[in-house]
């Protein structure tokens, strides 16, 4: 763990329309999307955010539209991790698929305050609030999902898998995913 | 292992005898959908995978509907990216302007989603097709890219909530009022990661268009999918749109549900959902008579022919209140044309409304009816988040087409029965027609 990252704290049900308003969806350029990130609920976010900063929020973060532009905008704004009580399911998938680190941890989401400095170990799920001195443990990803993250996201994962299996793949009962029972995360 | 309807469809598509809640699976998809906002990102990711072409050019649907007909140069570039990709890979179901419609109204109309099928779409309202007894869910652009290349997608098998419907809707209450009521009752994360399965004797009274509206907004309760048990009405509808074979899945009698919610449909009243969350449901009989500036009737939620007929019924012989803009957007070219044949377009214009060709436009604050600071709109759309239809200081109130039309006449939020007497239920439903190729082949499982 390093010297810590600054926290931007938000409430429950932060939707993808406020993360990046649809009026800016005429582009998919990450830097341009990042320049409008959070502007409808926190107009000063873009000016204040620095690389490595962390977002902490309440329940159902990323609800609403499936726009991948939302996690792309957060990632491109320099945010290194989002911690929430819970995530909306499409946002959760999208974050994994594009490689934006996210952690579910109700206690951390409730107690960490805006402006706190925190340290996050994404691998272990350990969260340390350097301002309050409190420590938290988030649920780590299940193995199948870690496989996608470790491959660098869904695209390199699928690319490798398709090369291995040859052309015209279909659903395969032999795939590791079909042998994995009871994953821990909510997808 | 007993399974829910959703679990059975997922098991079949994963090539497994059974699945259980929490299990991670990789499943074959029957259709992959994208639009002019999400497909350009998916196409960029697809190019990185390193495959020569898509898994099946007949199982991909690309619909320019959000900012199309192109609202500006950047939107035109996004539509062009999708058009060129469709041409390069010879995508069968690419819908150019003139044949397009709002994706979730268009695909069912074209017979591209049938009972028992598994559909993923890079649009959160892909859950709409659960009305047809299909498993369908929204994903992101990267998921779409991977599915276009591989024909598969990964899922965590969801738990389920059962909605047991009894009785029948009455008066001006519609499927929209039902789903607004449900989201108001369980909250915007009340079904987070879950399936919402709609069953029970009350199902028979819901028209297909109403079921599409209900399933469409499952995402607004956080659900992975909403799905309706298949009945005679579903079968008649399926036969009217396609001659492809399909498979009907039924939940096992002892399938596990996290909870069962009983709903007496006769208790549902016209509902308006206030800003800024889809769970702020209230009675349409608003004592404050909240004044409004705009009404939008359309979208993937409520732009089907029954919706347009209901709105026209309320506006017939009346006038849109001074100071109110009323914008009507039939969801597909077929809906538009049918409304034209029935004289409804003329009635809207007579009443002082404007009628647009199909587009998602104002629903997501794209164009064709953006709100200024402080303005209020009653809309038949699906979200009332901050800034959803324009300025972050504007407000969106969600309602049924009949309620929205009534509000347009009154100039404030009002119960439709105060403006127009409710007709007999089923008045706006189209009689189901079998396709020329005959009845669909069907198997039960």
Coordinates of C-alpha atoms in Angstrom, one line a residue:
Chain A
X1 CA 0.0 0.0 0.0
X2 CA 1.2 3.5 -0.8
X3 CA 0.6 6.9 0.7
X4 CA -3.1 6.9 0.0
X5 CA -5.7 8.4 -2.4
X6 CA -8.2 11.1 -2.0
X7 CA -11.9 10.1 -1.7
X8 CA -14.9 11.6 -3.6
X9 CA -18.0 10.5 -1.8
X10 CA -21.5 10.1 -3.4
X11 CA -24.9 8.8 -2.2
X12 CA -27.2 6.0 -3.2
X13 CA -28.4 5.2 -6.8
X14 CA -25.8 7.3 -8.7
X15 CA -27.1 6.6 -12.2
X16 CA -25.2 6.5 -15.5
X17 CA -27.0 9.6 -16.7
X18 CA -25.3 11.7 -14.1
X19 CA -21.9 9.8 -14.5
X20 CA -21.9 10.9 -18.1
X21 CA -25.0 12.6 -19.5
X22 CA -26.5 11.3 -22.7
X23 CA -26.0 14.7 -24.4
X24 CA -22.3 13.8 -24.5
X25 CA -22.8 10.3 -26.0
X26 CA -22.1 11.5 -29.5
X27 CA -18.5 10.5 -28.8
X28 CA -16.8 7.4 -27.4
X29 CA -13.5 9.2 -26.9
X30 CA -12.4 8.4 -23.2
X31 CA -10.8 11.8 -22.6
X32 CA -13.8 13.7 -23.9
X33 CA -16.2 11.6 -21.9
X34 CA -14.0 12.2 -18.8
X35 CA -14.2 15.9 -19.3
X36 CA -18.0 15.7 -18.4
X37 CA -17.8 13.0 -15.7
X38 CA -20.2 13.5 -12.8
X39 CA -21.0 17.1 -14.0
X40 CA -24.8 17.0 -13.3
X41 CA -24.3 16.1 -9.6
X42 CA -20.8 17.4 -8.9
X43 CA -19.8 20.2 -11.3
X44 CA -16.4 20.6 -9.6
X45 CA -15.4 16.9 -9.9
X46 CA -13.5 17.2 -13.2
X47 CA -11.5 20.2 -11.9
X48 CA -10.6 18.5 -8.6
X49 CA -10.0 14.9 -9.5
X50 CA -6.4 13.7 -9.7
X51 CA -4.9 10.4 -11.0
X52 CA -5.3 7.6 -8.4
X53 CA -8.3 9.2 -6.6
X54 CA -11.1 6.9 -5.4
X55 CA -14.9 7.1 -5.6
X56 CA -17.0 5.9 -2.6
X57 CA -20.7 5.6 -3.0
X58 CA -23.9 4.0 -1.5
X59 CA -26.2 1.4 -2.9
X60 CA -26.9 0.6 -6.6
X61 CA -24.0 2.6 -8.1
X62 CA -24.2 2.9 -11.9
X63 CA -28.0 2.2 -12.2
X64 CA -29.8 3.0 -15.4
X65 CA -28.5 2.9 -18.9
X66 CA -26.0 0.2 -20.1
X67 CA -23.7 2.8 -21.5
X68 CA -20.1 1.6 -21.1
X69 CA -19.2 5.3 -21.5
X70 CA -19.9 5.6 -17.8
X71 CA -17.1 3.4 -16.4
X72 CA -14.9 4.6 -19.3
X73 CA -15.4 8.2 -18.2
X74 CA -14.6 7.3 -14.6
X75 CA -11.5 5.4 -15.5
X76 CA -10.3 8.0 -18.0
X77 CA -10.8 10.7 -15.3
X78 CA -8.0 9.0 -13.4
X79 CA -10.1 7.3 -10.7
X80 CA -8.3 4.1 -9.6
X81 CA -11.1 2.3 -7.9
X82 CA -14.9 2.6 -7.0
X83 CA -16.1 1.3 -3.7
X84 CA -19.8 1.0 -3.1
X85 CA -22.4 -0.7 -1.0
X86 CA -23.7 -2.4 -4.1
X87 CA -23.4 -1.9 -7.9
X88 CA -26.1 -2.0 -10.6
X89 CA -25.5 -5.2 -12.5
X90 CA -24.7 -3.9 -16.0
X91 CA -22.3 -1.3 -14.6
X92 CA -20.7 -4.1 -12.6
X93 CA -20.2 -6.2 -15.7
X94 CA -18.9 -3.2 -17.7
X95 CA -16.4 -2.3 -15.1
X96 CA -15.0 -5.8 -15.1
X97 CA -15.0 -6.0 -18.9
X98 CA -13.0 -2.7 -19.3
X99 CA -10.8 -3.2 -16.3
X100 CA -12.0 -0.5 -13.9
X101 CA -11.4 -1.9 -10.4
X102 CA -14.5 -1.9 -8.2
X103 CA -15.1 -3.3 -4.7
X104 CA -18.3 -3.9 -2.8
X105 CA -18.0 -3.1 0.9
X106 CA -21.0 -1.8 2.9
X107 CA -19.1 -0.7 6.0
X108 CA -16.4 1.1 4.0
X109 CA -19.0 2.8 1.8
X110 CA -20.9 3.9 4.9
X111 CA -18.0 5.2 7.0
X112 CA -15.4 6.6 4.7
X113 CA -16.0 10.4 4.2
X114 CA -15.4 12.7 1.3
X115 CA -11.8 14.1 1.4
X116 CA -10.5 11.1 3.5
X117 CA -7.2 9.6 2.3
X118 CA -7.5 5.8 1.8
X119 CA -5.4 2.9 0.7
X120 CA -6.9 0.1 -1.4
X121 CA -5.3 -3.3 -2.2
X122 CA -7.5 -4.4 -5.1
X123 CA -6.0 -8.0 -5.1
X124 CA -6.9 -8.7 -1.5
X125 CA -9.8 -6.4 -1.1
X126 CA -8.2 -4.7 1.9
X127 CA -9.2 -1.0 2.4
X128 CA -7.5 1.3 5.0
X129 CA -8.8 4.7 5.8
X130 CA -5.6 6.7 6.7
X131 CA -7.7 9.6 8.0
X132 CA -9.8 7.7 10.5
X133 CA -7.4 4.8 11.0
X134 CA -10.2 2.2 10.3
X135 CA -9.7 -0.9 8.2
X136 CA -12.2 -2.8 6.0
X137 CA -12.3 -6.0 4.0
X138 CA -14.2 -6.2 0.7
X139 CA -15.4 -9.4 -1.0
X140 CA -12.9 -10.4 -3.6
X141 CA -14.0 -11.5 -7.1
X142 CA -14.9 -15.1 -7.8
X143 CA -12.2 -17.1 -9.7
X144 CA -13.9 -16.9 -13.1
X145 CA -14.2 -13.2 -13.0
X146 CA -10.7 -12.8 -11.7
X147 CA -9.7 -14.8 -14.8
X148 CA -11.2 -12.0 -17.0
X149 CA -9.6 -9.3 -15.0
X150 CA -6.2 -11.1 -15.0
X151 CA -6.4 -11.5 -18.8
X152 CA -6.7 -7.7 -19.0
X153 CA -10.5 -7.6 -19.6
X154 CA -13.0 -9.4 -21.6
X155 CA -11.6 -8.7 -25.1
X156 CA -8.1 -10.3 -24.5
X157 CA -9.9 -13.1 -22.6
X158 CA -12.2 -13.9 -25.5
X159 CA -9.4 -13.4 -28.0
X160 CA -7.2 -16.0 -26.3
X161 CA -10.1 -18.4 -25.8
X162 CA -11.1 -18.2 -29.5
X163 CA -7.6 -18.8 -30.7
X164 CA -7.4 -21.8 -28.5
X165 CA -10.7 -23.3 -29.6
X166 CA -10.4 -22.4 -33.3
X167 CA -13.1 -20.9 -35.5
X168 CA -16.9 -20.7 -35.0
X169 CA -17.1 -21.4 -31.3
X170 CA -20.4 -22.3 -29.7
X171 CA -21.5 -22.8 -26.1
X172 CA -19.1 -25.4 -24.7
X173 CA -20.0 -27.5 -21.7
X174 CA -16.2 -28.1 -21.3
X175 CA -15.6 -24.4 -20.7
X176 CA -14.3 -23.7 -17.1
X177 CA -17.2 -21.3 -16.5
X178 CA -19.6 -24.2 -16.9
X179 CA -17.9 -26.1 -14.2
X180 CA -17.6 -23.3 -11.7
X181 CA -20.3 -23.5 -9.1
X182 CA -21.7 -20.6 -7.0
X183 CA -19.6 -17.6 -7.8
X184 CA -19.5 -14.9 -5.1
X185 CA -20.1 -11.7 -7.0
X186 CA -23.3 -10.4 -8.3
X187 CA -23.4 -10.2 -12.1
Chain B
X1 CA -33.0 -29.6 -9.3
X2 CA -36.1 -27.5 -9.7
X3 CA -35.6 -24.4 -11.8
X4 CA -37.3 -21.1 -12.6
X5 CA -38.2 -20.2 -16.1
X6 CA -35.1 -18.0 -16.5
X7 CA -32.9 -20.8 -15.1
X8 CA -34.3 -23.3 -17.6
X9 CA -33.6 -21.1 -20.6
X10 CA -30.0 -20.4 -19.3
X11 CA -29.3 -24.1 -18.7
X12 CA -30.5 -25.1 -22.2
X13 CA -28.3 -22.4 -23.7
X14 CA -25.3 -23.4 -21.6
X15 CA -25.7 -27.0 -22.7
X16 CA -26.3 -28.1 -19.1
X17 CA -29.0 -30.3 -17.6
X18 CA -29.6 -27.9 -14.8
X19 CA -28.2 -24.7 -13.3
X20 CA -28.6 -23.1 -9.9
X21 CA -28.7 -19.6 -8.6
X22 CA -25.2 -18.2 -8.2
X23 CA -23.6 -20.5 -10.8
X24 CA -21.4 -18.8 -13.4
X25 CA -22.1 -20.1 -16.9
X26 CA -21.2 -19.4 -20.5
X27 CA -24.2 -19.6 -22.7
X28 CA -25.0 -19.5 -26.5
X29 CA -26.9 -16.4 -27.6
X30 CA -29.7 -16.4 -30.2
X31 CA -29.4 -12.7 -30.9
X32 CA -27.0 -9.8 -30.2
X33 CA -28.3 -6.3 -30.4
X34 CA -26.6 -2.9 -30.6
X35 CA -27.6 0.7 -31.4
X36 CA -25.9 3.9 -32.6
X37 CA -24.6 4.8 -29.1
X38 CA -23.3 1.4 -28.0
X39 CA -22.4 -0.4 -31.3
X40 CA -19.5 2.0 -32.2
X41 CA -17.7 1.2 -29.0
X42 CA -18.5 -2.5 -29.5
X43 CA -17.2 -2.4 -33.0
X44 CA -13.9 -0.8 -31.9
X45 CA -13.5 -3.6 -29.3
X46 CA -14.6 -6.3 -31.8
X47 CA -11.7 -5.2 -34.1
X48 CA -9.2 -6.0 -31.3
X49 CA -10.3 -9.6 -30.9
X50 CA -8.7 -10.7 -34.1
X51 CA -11.5 -12.7 -35.8
X52 CA -12.3 -12.3 -39.5
X53 CA -16.0 -11.9 -39.1
X54 CA -19.0 -12.2 -36.7
X55 CA -20.2 -15.6 -35.4
X56 CA -23.4 -15.5 -37.4
X57 CA -24.4 -12.6 -39.7
X58 CA -28.1 -13.6 -39.2
X59 CA -28.0 -13.3 -35.4
X60 CA -26.9 -9.7 -35.0
X61 CA -29.3 -6.7 -35.0
X62 CA -28.0 -3.2 -35.5
X63 CA -30.5 -0.3 -35.1
X64 CA -29.7 3.4 -35.5
X65 CA -32.4 4.8 -33.2
X66 CA -31.0 6.8 -30.3
X67 CA -29.6 9.9 -32.1
X68 CA -31.1 8.9 -35.5
X69 CA -32.1 10.3 -37.9
X70 CA -28.7 11.9 -37.3
X71 CA -29.1 14.8 -34.9
X72 CA -25.6 16.3 -35.6
X73 CA -22.3 15.6 -37.3
X74 CA -21.0 13.4 -34.4
X75 CA -24.1 11.3 -34.4
X76 CA -23.8 10.9 -38.1
X77 CA -20.3 9.6 -37.7
X78 CA -21.5 7.1 -35.1
X79 CA -24.3 5.9 -37.4
X80 CA -21.8 5.7 -40.3
X81 CA -19.5 3.5 -38.2
X82 CA -22.3 1.1 -37.6
X83 CA -23.6 1.2 -41.2
X84 CA -20.1 0.4 -42.6
X85 CA -19.7 -2.5 -40.1
X86 CA -23.1 -3.9 -41.1
X87 CA -22.1 -3.7 -44.8
X88 CA -18.6 -5.2 -44.3
X89 CA -20.0 -8.2 -42.3
X90 CA -23.2 -8.5 -44.3
X91 CA -25.3 -8.2 -41.2
X92 CA -28.8 -9.3 -42.1
X93 CA -30.7 -7.3 -39.5
X94 CA -29.4 -3.8 -40.0
X95 CA -32.2 -1.4 -40.1
X96 CA -31.6 1.8 -42.1
X97 CA -33.6 5.0 -41.6
X98 CA -36.9 4.3 -43.4
X99 CA -37.1 0.8 -42.0
X100 CA -35.9 1.3 -38.5
X101 CA -37.8 1.9 -35.3
X102 CA -36.9 2.0 -31.6
X103 CA -35.0 -1.2 -31.2
X104 CA -37.2 -2.8 -28.4
X105 CA -40.4 -2.2 -30.3
X106 CA -38.8 -3.1 -33.7
X107 CA -37.3 -6.5 -32.9
X108 CA -40.5 -8.1 -31.5
X109 CA -42.4 -6.7 -34.4
X110 CA -40.0 -8.2 -36.9
X111 CA -40.2 -11.6 -35.2
X112 CA -36.6 -11.6 -34.1
X113 CA -37.3 -12.5 -30.5
X114 CA -39.4 -15.5 -29.6
X115 CA -40.3 -17.5 -26.5
X116 CA -37.4 -19.5 -25.0
X117 CA -34.7 -17.5 -26.9
X118 CA -31.6 -15.9 -25.2
X119 CA -30.9 -12.3 -26.3
X120 CA -28.2 -9.9 -25.2
X121 CA -28.3 -6.3 -26.2
X122 CA -26.0 -3.3 -25.5
X123 CA -28.9 -1.4 -24.2
X124 CA -30.3 -1.6 -20.7
X125 CA -33.9 -2.0 -21.9
X126 CA -33.1 -5.2 -23.8
X127 CA -35.0 -6.9 -20.9
X128 CA -38.2 -5.9 -22.9
X129 CA -38.3 -9.3 -24.7
X130 CA -39.1 -11.1 -21.5
X131 CA -42.7 -10.3 -22.4
X132 CA -42.4 -12.9 -25.1
X133 CA -41.1 -15.5 -22.7
X134 CA -37.5 -15.1 -23.7
X135 CA -34.5 -14.5 -21.5
X136 CA -33.1 -11.1 -22.5
X137 CA -30.8 -8.8 -20.7
X138 CA -28.8 -5.6 -21.2
X139 CA -25.1 -5.7 -21.4
X140 CA -22.3 -3.2 -22.2
X141 CA -20.5 -2.7 -25.5
X142 CA -17.5 -4.9 -24.6
X143 CA -20.0 -7.8 -23.9
X144 CA -21.6 -7.1 -27.2
X145 CA -18.3 -7.2 -29.0
X146 CA -17.4 -10.6 -27.4
X147 CA -20.8 -12.0 -28.2
X148 CA -20.6 -10.8 -31.8
X149 CA -17.3 -12.7 -32.1
X150 CA -18.0 -15.8 -30.1
X151 CA -21.8 -16.2 -30.1
X152 CA -21.6 -16.6 -26.4
X153 CA -21.9 -14.5 -23.2
X154 CA -21.1 -15.2 -19.5
X155 CA -23.8 -15.0 -16.8
X156 CA -24.3 -15.5 -13.2
X157 CA -27.5 -17.5 -12.8
X158 CA -29.9 -15.2 -11.0
X159 CA -32.2 -15.8 -8.1
X160 CA -35.8 -14.9 -8.8
X161 CA -38.8 -12.9 -7.4
X162 CA -42.2 -14.1 -8.5
X163 CA -45.0 -11.7 -9.2
X164 CA -48.3 -13.5 -8.9
X165 CA -50.9 -11.5 -10.7
X166 CA -54.7 -11.9 -10.1
X167 CA -57.8 -10.0 -11.1
X168 CA -57.8 -7.6 -14.1
X169 CA -56.8 -4.0 -14.6
X170 CA -59.7 -1.6 -14.7
X171 CA -60.5 1.9 -15.9
X172 CA -57.5 3.8 -17.2
X173 CA -55.0 1.6 -15.4
X174 CA -52.5 0.0 -17.8
X175 CA -49.4 -2.1 -17.9
X176 CA -47.4 1.1 -17.4
X177 CA -49.3 1.8 -14.2
X178 CA -48.6 -1.7 -13.0
X179 CA -44.9 -1.6 -13.5
X180 CA -44.6 2.0 -12.0
X181 CA -46.6 0.6 -9.0
X182 CA -44.2 -2.4 -8.6
X183 CA -41.0 -0.2 -8.8
X184 CA -42.6 2.1 -6.3
X185 CA -43.3 -0.8 -4.0
X186 CA -39.9 -2.6 -4.2
X187 CA -37.5 0.3 -5.1
X188 CA -35.0 0.9 -7.7
X189 CA -32.8 -1.9 -6.4
X190 CA -35.7 -4.1 -5.2
X191 CA -34.9 -6.8 -7.8
X192 CA -31.1 -6.1 -8.0
X193 CA -29.4 -9.0 -9.9
X194 CA -32.7 -10.9 -9.8
X195 CA -35.2 -12.2 -12.3
X196 CA -38.7 -10.8 -12.1
X197 CA -41.0 -13.6 -13.2
X198 CA -44.6 -12.7 -13.9
X199 CA -47.2 -15.5 -13.5
X200 CA -50.7 -16.1 -12.3
X201 CA -54.4 -15.9 -13.4
X202 CA -54.2 -12.1 -13.9
X203 CA -51.7 -12.6 -16.7
X204 CA -54.4 -13.4 -19.2
X205 CA -55.9 -9.9 -19.0
X206 CA -52.6 -8.2 -20.0
X207 CA -52.2 -7.4 -23.7
X208 CA -48.8 -8.2 -25.4
X209 CA -48.1 -4.4 -25.7
X210 CA -48.7 -4.1 -21.9
X211 CA -46.4 -7.0 -21.2
X212 CA -43.6 -5.4 -23.3
X213 CA -44.0 -2.2 -21.2
X214 CA -43.8 -4.1 -17.9
X215 CA -40.8 -6.2 -18.9
X216 CA -39.1 -3.1 -20.4
X217 CA -38.9 -1.4 -17.0
X218 CA -37.6 -4.5 -15.0
X219 CA -34.2 -2.8 -15.2
X220 CA -35.6 0.2 -13.3
X221 CA -36.0 -2.2 -10.3
X222 CA -32.4 -3.3 -10.9
X223 CA -33.4 -6.7 -12.3
X224 CA -31.3 -8.8 -14.6
X225 CA -34.4 -9.7 -16.6
X226 CA -38.2 -9.6 -16.4
X227 CA -40.0 -12.6 -17.9
X228 CA -43.7 -13.6 -18.5
X229 CA -45.1 -17.1 -18.5
X230 CA -46.1 -18.1 -22.0
X231 CA -49.9 -18.3 -22.6
X232 CA -52.3 -18.4 -25.5
X233 CA -51.9 -14.7 -26.1
X234 CA -48.1 -15.1 -26.4
X235 CA -48.5 -18.0 -28.8
X236 CA -51.0 -16.0 -31.0
X237 CA -48.6 -13.1 -31.0
X238 CA -45.6 -15.3 -31.9
X239 CA -47.5 -16.8 -34.8
X240 CA -48.4 -13.4 -36.1
X241 CA -44.8 -12.2 -36.2
X242 CA -42.7 -15.3 -37.2
X243 CA -42.9 -18.8 -38.5
X244 CA -39.6 -19.8 -36.9
X245 CA -39.9 -22.7 -34.4
X246 CA -39.6 -21.8 -30.7
X247 CA -39.6 -23.5 -27.4
X248 CA -41.8 -22.8 -24.4
X249 CA -40.2 -23.1 -20.9
X250 CA -42.2 -23.3 -17.7
X251 CA -40.9 -22.8 -14.2
X252 CA -40.9 -26.1 -12.1
X253 CA -43.8 -26.1 -9.6
X254 CA -41.2 -26.3 -6.8
X255 CA -38.8 -23.8 -8.2
X256 CA -37.1 -21.6 -5.6
X257 CA -38.2 -18.0 -5.4
X258 CA -36.6 -15.5 -3.0
X259 CA -40.0 -14.0 -2.5
X260 CA -43.4 -14.0 -4.0
X261 CA -45.4 -10.8 -4.4
X262 CA -49.1 -11.0 -4.9
X263 CA -50.7 -8.3 -6.9
X264 CA -54.5 -7.7 -7.4
X265 CA -54.5 -6.0 -10.7
X266 CA -57.9 -4.4 -10.0
X267 CA -56.2 -2.3 -7.2
X268 CA -53.8 -0.6 -9.6
X269 CA -54.6 3.1 -10.2
X270 CA -53.3 5.5 -12.8
X271 CA -49.8 6.4 -11.5
X272 CA -47.3 9.1 -12.0
X273 CA -43.7 8.7 -10.9
X274 CA -42.2 11.9 -9.7
X275 CA -38.5 13.1 -10.0
X276 CA -35.8 12.0 -9.7
X277 CA -36.0 8.2 -9.2
X278 CA -38.2 5.6 -11.0
X279 CA -39.5 4.5 -7.6
X280 CA -41.2 7.8 -6.6
X281 CA -44.6 6.5 -7.7
X282 CA -47.7 8.5 -6.7
X283 CA -51.4 8.6 -7.7
X284 CA -52.0 10.5 -10.9
X285 CA -54.8 12.3 -9.1
X286 CA -52.2 15.0 -8.0
X287 CA -53.8 17.4 -5.5
X288 CA -51.2 20.0 -6.2
X289 CA -52.1 20.1 -9.9
X290 CA -48.4 20.4 -10.7
X291 CA -48.1 22.5 -13.9
X292 CA -46.2 21.1 -16.9
X293 CA -44.4 22.4 -19.9
X294 CA -44.1 19.3 -22.1
X295 CA -45.6 15.9 -22.8
X296 CA -43.7 13.1 -24.6
X297 CA -45.6 10.1 -25.8
X298 CA -43.4 7.3 -27.2
X299 CA -40.2 5.4 -26.5
X300 CA -39.3 1.7 -26.2
X301 CA -41.6 1.7 -23.1
X302 CA -44.8 3.1 -24.6
X303 CA -44.5 3.8 -28.3
X304 CA -46.5 0.8 -29.6
X305 CA -49.8 1.0 -31.4
X306 CA -51.9 0.5 -28.3
X307 CA -50.1 3.3 -26.6
X308 CA -50.7 5.6 -29.6
X309 CA -54.3 4.6 -29.8
X310 CA -54.8 5.3 -26.1
X311 CA -53.2 8.8 -26.3
X312 CA -55.3 9.6 -29.4
X313 CA -58.5 8.5 -27.6
X314 CA -57.8 11.0 -24.8
X315 CA -56.8 13.8 -27.2
X316 CA -59.7 13.2 -29.6
X317 CA -61.7 16.4 -30.0
X318 CA -59.6 18.2 -27.4
X319 CA -56.8 20.7 -27.5
X320 CA -53.3 20.6 -26.0
X321 CA -53.3 23.2 -23.2
X322 CA -51.7 26.6 -24.0
X323 CA -48.1 26.7 -23.0
X324 CA -47.7 22.9 -23.3
X325 CA -45.7 21.2 -26.1
X326 CA -47.0 17.7 -26.8
X327 CA -44.7 15.4 -28.8
X328 CA -45.9 12.1 -30.1
X329 CA -43.3 9.6 -31.4
X330 CA -44.6 6.2 -32.8
X331 CA -41.9 3.7 -32.0
X332 CA -41.6 2.1 -35.5
X333 CA -42.4 2.8 -39.1
X334 CA -45.2 0.2 -38.9
X335 CA -46.7 1.8 -35.8
X336 CA -46.4 5.2 -37.5
X337 CA -48.1 3.9 -40.7
X338 CA -50.8 2.1 -38.7
X339 CA -51.6 5.3 -36.8
X340 CA -51.7 7.2 -40.1
X341 CA -54.2 4.6 -41.6
X342 CA -56.4 4.9 -38.5
X343 CA -56.4 8.7 -38.8
X344 CA -54.6 9.1 -35.4
X345 CA -51.8 11.3 -36.8
X346 CA -54.3 13.8 -38.1
X347 CA -56.1 13.8 -34.7
X348 CA -52.8 14.5 -32.9
X349 CA -52.1 17.4 -35.2
X350 CA -55.7 18.7 -34.9
X351 CA -55.2 18.7 -31.1
X352 CA -52.1 20.7 -31.4
X353 CA -49.5 18.0 -30.9
X354 CA -46.4 17.3 -33.1
X355 CA -45.7 13.8 -34.5
X356 CA -42.2 12.7 -35.2
X357 CA -40.8 9.7 -37.0
X358 CA -39.3 6.9 -34.8
X359 CA -36.4 7.9 -32.5
X360 CA -35.4 7.5 -28.9
X361 CA -34.6 11.3 -29.1
X362 CA -36.0 13.1 -26.0
X363 CA -36.2 10.1 -23.7
X364 CA -32.5 10.2 -23.0
X365 CA -32.1 13.9 -23.6
X366 CA -30.8 13.4 -27.1
X367 CA -33.0 15.8 -29.2
X368 CA -36.6 16.3 -30.4
X369 CA -37.8 17.8 -27.1
X370 CA -35.0 18.8 -24.7
X371 CA -36.0 20.6 -21.5
X372 CA -34.7 24.0 -20.4
X373 CA -33.8 24.7 -16.8
X374 CA -36.8 24.5 -14.5
X375 CA -39.1 22.9 -17.1
X376 CA -41.3 19.9 -16.3
X377 CA -42.3 17.1 -18.7
X378 CA -44.8 14.2 -18.3
X379 CA -43.4 11.4 -20.4
X380 CA -44.3 7.8 -21.2
X381 CA -40.6 7.0 -21.1
X382 CA -38.7 5.0 -18.4
X383 CA -36.3 7.2 -16.5
X384 CA -36.7 10.4 -14.5
X385 CA -33.1 10.8 -13.4
X386 CA -31.5 14.3 -12.9
X387 CA -30.9 15.7 -16.4
X388 CA -32.4 12.7 -18.2
X389 CA -34.4 14.9 -20.7
X390 CA -32.2 17.9 -20.8
X391 CA -31.0 20.5 -18.3
X392 CA -30.0 19.1 -14.9
X393 CA -32.5 21.5 -13.4
X394 CA -35.5 20.1 -15.4
X395 CA -37.9 17.4 -14.2
X396 CA -39.4 14.3 -15.8
X397 CA -42.6 12.6 -14.5
X398 CA -43.3 9.1 -15.8
X399 CA -46.8 8.0 -16.8
X400 CA -48.9 5.9 -19.1
X401 CA -49.9 7.3 -22.6
X402 CA -53.5 8.0 -21.5
X403 CA -52.3 9.9 -18.4
X404 CA -49.6 11.8 -20.4
X405 CA -52.2 12.8 -23.0
X406 CA -54.6 13.9 -20.2
X407 CA -51.9 16.0 -18.7
X408 CA -51.3 17.6 -22.1
X409 CA -54.9 18.7 -22.3
X410 CA -55.1 19.9 -18.6
X411 CA -51.7 21.5 -18.6
X412 CA -51.0 20.0 -15.2
X413 CA -50.7 16.5 -13.7
X414 CA -54.1 14.8 -13.7
X415 CA -55.8 11.5 -13.6
X416 CA -56.9 10.6 -17.1
X417 CA -60.5 9.9 -16.0
X418 CA -60.9 13.6 -15.3
X419 CA -60.3 14.3 -19.0
X420 CA -61.7 11.3 -20.8
X421 CA -64.0 8.4 -19.8
X422 CA -62.1 5.1 -19.8
X423 CA -63.1 2.7 -22.6
X424 CA -63.8 -1.0 -22.2
X425 CA -60.5 -2.9 -21.6
X426 CA -58.9 -4.3 -24.7
X427 CA -60.3 -1.5 -26.9
X428 CA -56.9 -0.6 -28.1
X429 CA -55.5 -4.1 -28.7
X430 CA -54.9 -5.3 -32.3
X431 CA -56.4 -8.6 -33.2
X432 CA -53.6 -11.2 -33.6
X433 CA -53.0 -12.4 -37.1
X434 CA -51.2 -15.6 -38.1
X435 CA -48.4 -15.2 -40.7
X436 CA -49.0 -16.5 -44.2
X437 CA -46.4 -19.2 -43.6
X438 CA -48.6 -20.8 -41.0
X439 CA -48.5 -21.5 -37.3
X440 CA -45.1 -21.9 -35.6
X441 CA -43.7 -25.2 -34.6
X442 CA -43.6 -25.4 -30.9
X443 CA -42.2 -27.7 -28.2
X444 CA -42.9 -27.6 -24.5
X445 CA -40.2 -28.2 -21.9

